[in-house]
Tab-separated table of N, CA and C in Angstrom:
chain	number	residue	atom	x	y	z
A	1	UNK	N	13.590	11.520	3.122
A	1	UNK	CA	13.610	11.042	4.478
A	1	UNK	C	14.950	11.392	5.107
A	2	UNK	N	14.870	11.830	6.313
A	2	UNK	CA	16.084	12.166	7.036
A	2	UNK	C	16.466	11.025	7.969
A	3	UNK	N	17.707	11.040	8.403
A	3	UNK	CA	18.161	10.003	9.327
A	3	UNK	C	17.360	10.013	10.636
A	4	UNK	N	17.055	11.196	11.219
A	4	UNK	CA	16.220	11.179	12.427
A	4	UNK	C	14.828	10.581	12.200
A	5	UNK	N	14.244	10.799	11.020
A	5	UNK	CA	12.938	10.203	10.715
A	5	UNK	C	13.039	8.683	10.656
A	6	UNK	N	14.100	8.206	10.046
A	6	UNK	CA	14.295	6.757	9.938
A	6	UNK	C	14.542	6.158	11.322
A	7	UNK	N	15.321	6.833	12.138
A	7	UNK	CA	15.590	6.367	13.497
A	7	UNK	C	14.310	6.308	14.316
A	8	UNK	N	13.481	7.353	14.216
A	8	UNK	CA	12.219	7.388	14.950
A	8	UNK	C	11.287	6.285	14.483
A	9	UNK	N	11.188	6.084	13.164
A	9	UNK	CA	10.318	5.036	12.619
A	9	UNK	C	10.803	3.654	13.042
A	10	UNK	N	12.109	3.453	13.017
A	10	UNK	CA	12.676	2.175	13.438
A	10	UNK	C	12.342	1.898	14.900
A	11	UNK	N	12.469	2.919	15.741
A	11	UNK	CA	12.154	2.761	17.162
A	11	UNK	C	10.677	2.422	17.355
A	12	UNK	N	9.810	3.072	16.601
A	12	UNK	CA	8.368	2.792	16.702
A	12	UNK	C	8.067	1.351	16.305
A	13	UNK	N	8.720	0.855	15.262
A	13	UNK	CA	8.518	-0.524	14.821
A	13	UNK	C	9.074	-1.516	15.834
A	14	UNK	N	10.218	-1.202	16.431
A	14	UNK	CA	10.830	-2.104	17.414
A	14	UNK	C	9.989	-2.254	18.680
A	15	UNK	N	9.141	-1.287	18.971
A	15	UNK	CA	8.290	-1.344	20.158
A	15	UNK	C	7.114	-2.299	20.001
A	16	UNK	N	6.815	-2.682	18.792
A	16	UNK	CA	5.650	-3.527	18.548
A	16	UNK	C	5.930	-4.974	18.950
A	17	UNK	N	4.919	-5.614	19.528
A	17	UNK	CA	5.070	-6.989	20.000
A	17	UNK	C	4.128	-7.969	19.304
A	18	UNK	N	3.304	-7.455	18.381
A	18	UNK	CA	2.399	-8.321	17.629
A	18	UNK	C	2.571	-8.032	16.138
A	19	UNK	N	2.209	-8.993	15.333
A	19	UNK	CA	2.273	-8.791	13.883
A	19	UNK	C	1.335	-7.664	13.484
A	20	UNK	N	0.133	-7.647	14.036
A	20	UNK	CA	-0.833	-6.604	13.703
A	20	UNK	C	-0.283	-5.229	14.073
A	21	UNK	N	0.294	-5.125	15.261
A	21	UNK	CA	0.877	-3.859	15.690
A	21	UNK	C	2.006	-3.417	14.778
A	22	UNK	N	2.841	-4.366	14.383
A	22	UNK	CA	3.947	-4.064	13.474
A	22	UNK	C	3.433	-3.558	12.129
A	23	UNK	N	2.439	-4.244	11.576
A	23	UNK	CA	1.897	-3.852	10.272
A	23	UNK	C	1.196	-2.498	10.330
A	24	UNK	N	0.402	-2.266	11.379
A	24	UNK	CA	-0.302	-0.989	11.506
A	24	UNK	C	0.679	0.161	11.715
A	25	UNK	N	1.707	-0.070	12.513
A	25	UNK	CA	2.720	0.967	12.725
A	25	UNK	C	3.487	1.236	11.438
A	26	UNK	N	3.800	0.184	10.695
A	26	UNK	CA	4.485	0.366	9.416
A	26	UNK	C	3.645	1.220	8.472
A	27	UNK	N	2.343	0.971	8.432
A	27	UNK	CA	1.459	1.782	7.581
A	27	UNK	C	1.520	3.252	7.986
A	28	UNK	N	1.411	3.506	9.270
A	28	UNK	CA	1.441	4.889	9.760
A	28	UNK	C	2.784	5.553	9.445
A	29	UNK	N	3.866	4.826	9.617
A	29	UNK	CA	5.192	5.386	9.343
A	29	UNK	C	5.383	5.664	7.849
A	30	UNK	N	4.906	4.773	6.984
A	30	UNK	CA	4.997	5.023	5.541
A	30	UNK	C	4.256	6.298	5.165
A	31	UNK	N	3.066	6.475	5.711
A	31	UNK	CA	2.273	7.674	5.415
A	31	UNK	C	3.029	8.925	5.842
A	32	UNK	N	3.570	8.898	7.053
A	32	UNK	CA	4.282	10.061	7.550
A	32	UNK	C	5.552	10.364	6.777
A	33	UNK	N	6.370	9.358	6.545
A	33	UNK	CA	7.655	9.595	5.885
A	33	UNK	C	7.503	9.941	4.405
A	34	UNK	N	6.472	9.417	3.756
A	34	UNK	CA	6.275	9.690	2.330
A	34	UNK	C	5.295	10.836	2.088
A	35	UNK	N	4.804	11.437	3.167
A	35	UNK	CA	3.819	12.523	3.085
A	35	UNK	C	2.640	12.112	2.204
A	36	UNK	N	2.141	10.920	2.486
A	36	UNK	CA	1.024	10.358	1.730
A	36	UNK	C	-0.269	10.532	2.520
A	37	UNK	N	-1.351	9.994	1.981
A	37	UNK	CA	-2.661	10.098	2.618
A	37	UNK	C	-3.077	8.813	3.323
A	38	UNK	N	-2.628	7.670	2.790
A	38	UNK	CA	-3.053	6.384	3.352
A	38	UNK	C	-2.076	5.299	2.937
A	39	UNK	N	-2.114	4.206	3.693
A	39	UNK	CA	-1.272	3.051	3.382
A	39	UNK	C	-2.016	1.796	3.807
A	40	UNK	N	-1.873	0.757	3.020
A	40	UNK	CA	-2.431	-0.551	3.358
A	40	UNK	C	-1.355	-1.603	3.132
A	41	UNK	N	-1.340	-2.602	4.001
A	41	UNK	CA	-0.478	-3.762	3.805
A	41	UNK	C	-1.391	-4.976	3.694
A	42	UNK	N	-1.205	-5.716	2.610
A	42	UNK	CA	-2.036	-6.876	2.329
A	42	UNK	C	-1.179	-8.119	2.197
A	43	UNK	N	-1.797	-9.251	2.423
A	43	UNK	CA	-1.157	-10.559	2.310
A	43	UNK	C	-1.528	-11.161	0.967
A	44	UNK	N	-0.540	-11.729	0.294
A	44	UNK	CA	-0.784	-12.436	-0.959
A	44	UNK	C	-1.071	-13.892	-0.630
A	45	UNK	N	-2.264	-14.354	-1.023
A	45	UNK	CA	-2.669	-15.739	-0.799
A	45	UNK	C	-3.148	-16.266	-2.145
A	46	UNK	N	-2.251	-16.933	-2.861
A	46	UNK	CA	-2.593	-17.382	-4.211
A	46	UNK	C	-2.857	-16.177	-5.090
A	47	UNK	N	-4.062	-16.102	-5.662
A	47	UNK	CA	-4.442	-14.975	-6.510
A	47	UNK	C	-5.198	-13.909	-5.720
A	48	UNK	N	-5.277	-14.078	-4.411
A	48	UNK	CA	-5.996	-13.111	-3.579
A	48	UNK	C	-5.051	-12.156	-2.881
A	49	UNK	N	-5.496	-10.926	-2.763
A	49	UNK	CA	-4.815	-9.918	-1.971
A	49	UNK	C	-5.760	-9.586	-0.821
A	50	UNK	N	-5.361	-9.938	0.408
A	50	UNK	CA	-6.210	-9.792	1.580
A	50	UNK	C	-5.638	-8.696	2.477
A	51	UNK	N	-6.405	-7.626	2.682
A	51	UNK	CA	-5.949	-6.501	3.490
A	51	UNK	C	-5.789	-6.925	4.948
A	52	UNK	N	-4.625	-6.579	5.544
A	52	UNK	CA	-4.339	-6.923	6.933
A	52	UNK	C	-4.268	-5.704	7.838
A	53	UNK	N	-3.722	-4.600	7.321
A	53	UNK	CA	-3.530	-3.402	8.143
A	53	UNK	C	-3.628	-2.173	7.258
A	54	UNK	N	-3.987	-1.058	7.887
A	54	UNK	CA	-4.061	0.189	7.134
A	54	UNK	C	-3.928	1.377	8.073
A	55	UNK	N	-3.612	2.500	7.478
A	55	UNK	CA	-3.609	3.771	8.186
A	55	UNK	C	-4.037	4.819	7.182
A	56	UNK	N	-4.924	5.713	7.597
A	56	UNK	CA	-5.411	6.769	6.722
A	56	UNK	C	-5.469	8.081	7.484
A	57	UNK	N	-5.004	9.144	6.854
A	57	UNK	CA	-5.085	10.475	7.458
A	57	UNK	C	-6.520	11.009	7.431
A	58	UNK	N	-7.309	10.526	6.502
A	58	UNK	CA	-8.690	10.978	6.368
A	58	UNK	C	-9.613	10.281	7.344
A	59	UNK	N	-10.856	10.696	7.326
A	59	UNK	CA	-11.841	10.102	8.215
A	59	UNK	C	-12.335	8.759	7.713
A	60	UNK	N	-12.302	8.559	6.414
A	60	UNK	CA	-12.779	7.304	5.845
A	60	UNK	C	-11.651	6.289	5.793
A	61	UNK	N	-11.870	5.105	6.341
A	61	UNK	CA	-10.838	4.071	6.243
A	61	UNK	C	-10.799	3.504	4.834
A	62	UNK	N	-9.704	2.848	4.519
A	62	UNK	CA	-9.637	2.103	3.268
A	62	UNK	C	-10.538	0.890	3.430
A	63	UNK	N	-10.472	-0.033	2.521
A	63	UNK	CA	-11.381	-1.173	2.547
A	63	UNK	C	-10.749	-2.366	3.248
A	64	UNK	N	-10.344	-2.188	4.509
A	64	UNK	CA	-9.684	-3.244	5.260
A	64	UNK	C	-10.565	-4.489	5.330
A	65	UNK	N	-9.938	-5.622	5.122
A	65	UNK	CA	-10.652	-6.884	5.198
A	65	UNK	C	-11.208	-7.347	3.861
A	66	UNK	N	-11.230	-6.443	2.884
A	66	UNK	CA	-11.709	-6.849	1.568
A	66	UNK	C	-10.628	-7.618	0.831
A	67	UNK	N	-11.070	-8.441	-0.061
A	67	UNK	CA	-10.153	-9.234	-0.859
A	67	UNK	C	-10.266	-8.799	-2.314
A	68	UNK	N	-9.128	-8.843	-3.017
A	68	UNK	CA	-9.094	-8.508	-4.433
A	68	UNK	C	-8.405	-9.637	-5.173
A	69	UNK	N	-8.851	-9.900	-6.379
A	69	UNK	CA	-8.145	-10.845	-7.234
A	69	UNK	C	-6.969	-10.108	-7.856
A	70	UNK	N	-5.777	-10.584	-7.582
A	70	UNK	CA	-4.577	-9.924	-8.095
A	70	UNK	C	-4.597	-9.891	-9.613
A	71	UNK	N	-5.067	-10.959	-10.227
A	71	UNK	CA	-5.089	-11.036	-11.691
A	71	UNK	C	-6.015	-9.995	-12.327
A	72	UNK	N	-6.908	-9.386	-11.550
A	72	UNK	CA	-7.764	-8.307	-12.073
A	72	UNK	C	-7.007	-6.990	-12.215
A	73	UNK	N	-5.811	-6.915	-11.634
A	73	UNK	CA	-5.020	-5.687	-11.619
A	73	UNK	C	-3.621	-5.996	-12.170
A	74	UNK	N	-3.431	-5.838	-13.488
A	74	UNK	CA	-2.165	-6.230	-14.127
A	74	UNK	C	-0.920	-5.583	-13.516
A	75	UNK	N	-1.004	-4.336	-13.127
A	75	UNK	CA	0.153	-3.671	-12.533
A	75	UNK	C	0.483	-4.271	-11.164
A	76	UNK	N	-0.544	-4.573	-10.388
A	76	UNK	CA	-0.339	-5.240	-9.100
A	76	UNK	C	0.280	-6.613	-9.320
A	77	UNK	N	-0.193	-7.315	-10.320
A	77	UNK	CA	0.353	-8.637	-10.653
A	77	UNK	C	1.837	-8.538	-10.981
A	78	UNK	N	2.237	-7.483	-11.711
A	78	UNK	CA	3.651	-7.273	-12.021
A	78	UNK	C	4.482	-7.133	-10.748
A	79	UNK	N	3.961	-6.385	-9.780
A	79	UNK	CA	4.684	-6.176	-8.520
A	79	UNK	C	4.806	-7.498	-7.766
A	80	UNK	N	3.715	-8.231	-7.685
A	80	UNK	CA	3.709	-9.501	-6.950
A	80	UNK	C	4.633	-10.519	-7.614
A	81	UNK	N	4.585	-10.608	-8.918
A	81	UNK	CA	5.392	-11.618	-9.613
A	81	UNK	C	6.843	-11.191	-9.806
A	82	UNK	N	7.064	-9.904	-10.077
A	82	UNK	CA	8.412	-9.442	-10.394
A	82	UNK	C	9.178	-8.857	-9.223
A	83	UNK	N	8.460	-8.429	-8.204
A	83	UNK	CA	9.115	-7.891	-7.024
A	83	UNK	C	9.577	-6.448	-7.129
A	84	UNK	N	9.344	-5.809	-8.262
A	84	UNK	CA	9.754	-4.420	-8.435
A	84	UNK	C	8.586	-3.488	-8.124
A	85	UNK	N	8.896	-2.385	-7.464
A	85	UNK	CA	7.879	-1.393	-7.122
A	85	UNK	C	7.291	-0.782	-8.394
A	86	UNK	N	6.042	-0.393	-8.304
A	86	UNK	CA	5.355	0.271	-9.414
A	86	UNK	C	4.564	1.457	-8.878
A	87	UNK	N	4.405	2.453	-9.735
A	87	UNK	CA	3.684	3.676	-9.397
A	87	UNK	C	2.642	3.911	-10.480
A	88	UNK	N	1.470	4.336	-10.064
A	88	UNK	CA	0.430	4.705	-11.024
A	88	UNK	C	-0.211	6.001	-10.549
A	89	UNK	N	-0.553	6.846	-11.512
A	89	UNK	CA	-1.165	8.133	-11.185
A	89	UNK	C	-2.273	8.443	-12.174
A	90	UNK	N	-3.332	9.041	-11.664
A	90	UNK	CA	-4.417	9.471	-12.552
A	90	UNK	C	-3.982	10.634	-13.434
A	91	UNK	N	-2.836	11.234	-13.135
A	91	UNK	CA	-2.310	12.341	-13.936
A	91	UNK	C	-1.490	11.861	-15.126
A	92	UNK	N	-1.262	10.549	-15.232
A	92	UNK	CA	-0.576	9.983	-16.392
A	92	UNK	C	-1.492	10.077	-17.603
A	93	UNK	N	-0.898	10.045	-18.787
A	93	UNK	CA	-1.709	10.085	-20.008
A	93	UNK	C	-2.635	8.882	-20.102
A	94	UNK	N	-2.107	7.695	-19.794
A	94	UNK	CA	-2.911	6.479	-19.895
A	94	UNK	C	-2.614	5.563	-18.709
A	95	UNK	N	-3.154	5.875	-17.532
A	95	UNK	CA	-2.910	4.985	-16.396
A	95	UNK	C	-3.610	3.645	-16.607
A	96	UNK	N	-3.080	2.616	-15.956
A	96	UNK	CA	-3.730	1.304	-16.020
A	96	UNK	C	-5.197	1.487	-15.634
A	97	UNK	N	-6.133	1.062	-16.490
A	97	UNK	CA	-7.553	1.339	-16.239
A	97	UNK	C	-8.095	0.706	-14.955
A	98	UNK	N	-7.673	-0.493	-14.625
A	98	UNK	CA	-8.175	-1.143	-13.403
A	98	UNK	C	-7.656	-0.444	-12.157
A	99	UNK	N	-6.366	-0.091	-12.169
A	99	UNK	CA	-5.802	0.633	-11.033
A	99	UNK	C	-6.428	2.020	-10.923
A	100	UNK	N	-6.666	2.676	-12.066
A	100	UNK	CA	-7.275	3.998	-12.071
A	100	UNK	C	-8.687	3.952	-11.481
A	101	UNK	N	-9.442	2.920	-11.826
A	101	UNK	CA	-10.794	2.775	-11.287
A	101	UNK	C	-10.757	2.619	-9.767
A	102	UNK	N	-9.818	1.823	-9.273
A	102	UNK	CA	-9.681	1.636	-7.832
A	102	UNK	C	-9.286	2.943	-7.153
A	103	UNK	N	-8.342	3.664	-7.737
A	103	UNK	CA	-7.933	4.952	-7.173
A	103	UNK	C	-9.115	5.917	-7.086
A	104	UNK	N	-9.887	5.988	-8.137
A	104	UNK	CA	-11.051	6.883	-8.135
A	104	UNK	C	-12.065	6.466	-7.078
A	105	UNK	N	-12.296	5.169	-6.955
A	105	UNK	CA	-13.253	4.673	-5.964
A	105	UNK	C	-12.797	4.992	-4.542
A	106	UNK	N	-11.482	4.896	-4.298
A	106	UNK	CA	-10.945	5.171	-2.971
A	106	UNK	C	-10.733	6.666	-2.712
A	107	UNK	N	-10.772	7.476	-3.775
A	107	UNK	CA	-10.637	8.921	-3.619
A	107	UNK	C	-9.206	9.430	-3.610
A	108	UNK	N	-8.293	8.701	-4.245
A	108	UNK	CA	-6.899	9.126	-4.348
A	108	UNK	C	-6.533	9.247	-5.814
A	109	UNK	N	-5.386	9.888	-6.081
A	109	UNK	CA	-5.002	9.975	-7.477
A	109	UNK	C	-3.636	9.363	-7.791
A	110	UNK	N	-2.961	8.800	-6.792
A	110	UNK	CA	-1.721	8.092	-7.090
A	110	UNK	C	-1.497	6.965	-6.096
A	111	UNK	N	-0.715	5.995	-6.531
A	111	UNK	CA	-0.483	4.792	-5.755
A	111	UNK	C	0.921	4.277	-6.010
A	112	UNK	N	1.625	3.963	-4.919
A	112	UNK	CA	2.921	3.300	-4.982
A	112	UNK	C	2.724	1.904	-4.413
A	113	UNK	N	3.145	0.883	-5.164
A	113	UNK	CA	3.031	-0.503	-4.702
A	113	UNK	C	4.418	-1.105	-4.571
A	114	UNK	N	4.669	-1.736	-3.413
A	114	UNK	CA	5.968	-2.345	-3.130
A	114	UNK	C	5.737	-3.758	-2.600
A	115	UNK	N	6.481	-4.702	-3.146
A	115	UNK	CA	6.399	-6.099	-2.728
A	115	UNK	C	7.065	-6.290	-1.368
A	116	UNK	N	6.484	-7.157	-0.552
A	116	UNK	CA	7.100	-7.593	0.704
A	116	UNK	C	7.549	-9.037	0.506
A	117	UNK	N	8.834	-9.242	0.214
A	117	UNK	CA	9.302	-10.599	-0.069
A	117	UNK	C	9.585	-11.403	1.192
A	118	UNK	N	9.437	-12.713	1.067
A	118	UNK	CA	9.799	-13.657	2.126
A	118	UNK	C	10.069	-15.012	1.467
A	119	UNK	N	11.208	-15.591	1.785
A	119	UNK	CA	11.582	-16.916	1.280
A	119	UNK	C	11.490	-17.007	-0.238
A	120	UNK	N	11.884	-15.943	-0.929
A	120	UNK	CA	11.919	-15.961	-2.382
A	120	UNK	C	10.604	-15.691	-3.081
A	121	UNK	N	9.536	-15.480	-2.332
A	121	UNK	CA	8.229	-15.186	-2.915
A	121	UNK	C	7.719	-13.851	-2.382
A	122	UNK	N	6.633	-13.395	-2.955
A	122	UNK	CA	5.989	-12.179	-2.463
A	122	UNK	C	5.024	-12.569	-1.340
A	123	UNK	N	5.367	-12.206	-0.112
A	123	UNK	CA	4.513	-12.487	1.047
A	123	UNK	C	3.325	-11.539	1.076
A	124	UNK	N	3.591	-10.280	0.742
A	124	UNK	CA	2.540	-9.282	0.823
A	124	UNK	C	2.842	-8.077	-0.041
A	125	UNK	N	1.981	-7.095	0.084
A	125	UNK	CA	2.065	-5.895	-0.739
A	125	UNK	C	1.814	-4.670	0.120
A	126	UNK	N	2.668	-3.668	-0.039
A	126	UNK	CA	2.466	-2.362	0.595
A	126	UNK	C	1.908	-1.433	-0.478
A	127	UNK	N	0.804	-0.772	-0.163
A	127	UNK	CA	0.199	0.185	-1.082
A	127	UNK	C	0.132	1.532	-0.369
A	128	UNK	N	0.787	2.537	-0.948
A	128	UNK	CA	0.801	3.879	-0.377
A	128	UNK	C	0.031	4.792	-1.323
A	129	UNK	N	-1.010	5.428	-0.797
A	129	UNK	CA	-1.903	6.271	-1.584
A	129	UNK	C	-1.666	7.738	-1.292
A	130	UNK	N	-1.705	8.556	-2.350
A	130	UNK	CA	-1.559	9.998	-2.175
A	130	UNK	C	-2.590	10.720	-3.033
A	131	UNK	N	-2.778	11.959	-2.677
A	131	UNK	CA	-3.705	12.821	-3.411
A	131	UNK	C	-2.936	14.063	-3.801
A	132	UNK	N	-2.645	14.211	-5.075
A	132	UNK	CA	-1.805	15.304	-5.568
A	132	UNK	C	-2.607	16.551	-5.907
A	133	UNK	N	-3.889	16.543	-5.631
A	133	UNK	CA	-4.757	17.666	-6.018
A	133	UNK	C	-4.406	18.916	-5.254
């Protein structure tokens, strides 16, 4: 990422006046700056991950509005509980099977997950999807 890209993304985020607008713009900016295919931002509610915003370069949207049990995805659980980013790829020798199944279903082959902290807890999750094919 270059400084002009960061400046442009910051300006785009500052223009937003609603939470939804902020989240959707953040998704679009993550996709552009990371040269990814899609991004989703979800809210952590107990053991649920509830999709709030997304952006996809493809014609098919992600599964916005769907809920997932965080405990069904051990790597996601690590991000939510530990706060450290995690990466998974179908090109790994042994990717996490649950994350790999989700990637295949969504049509991507890699995923970066980053915690969105607030008040000492994980408020939400950023998921950036790419296709390395």
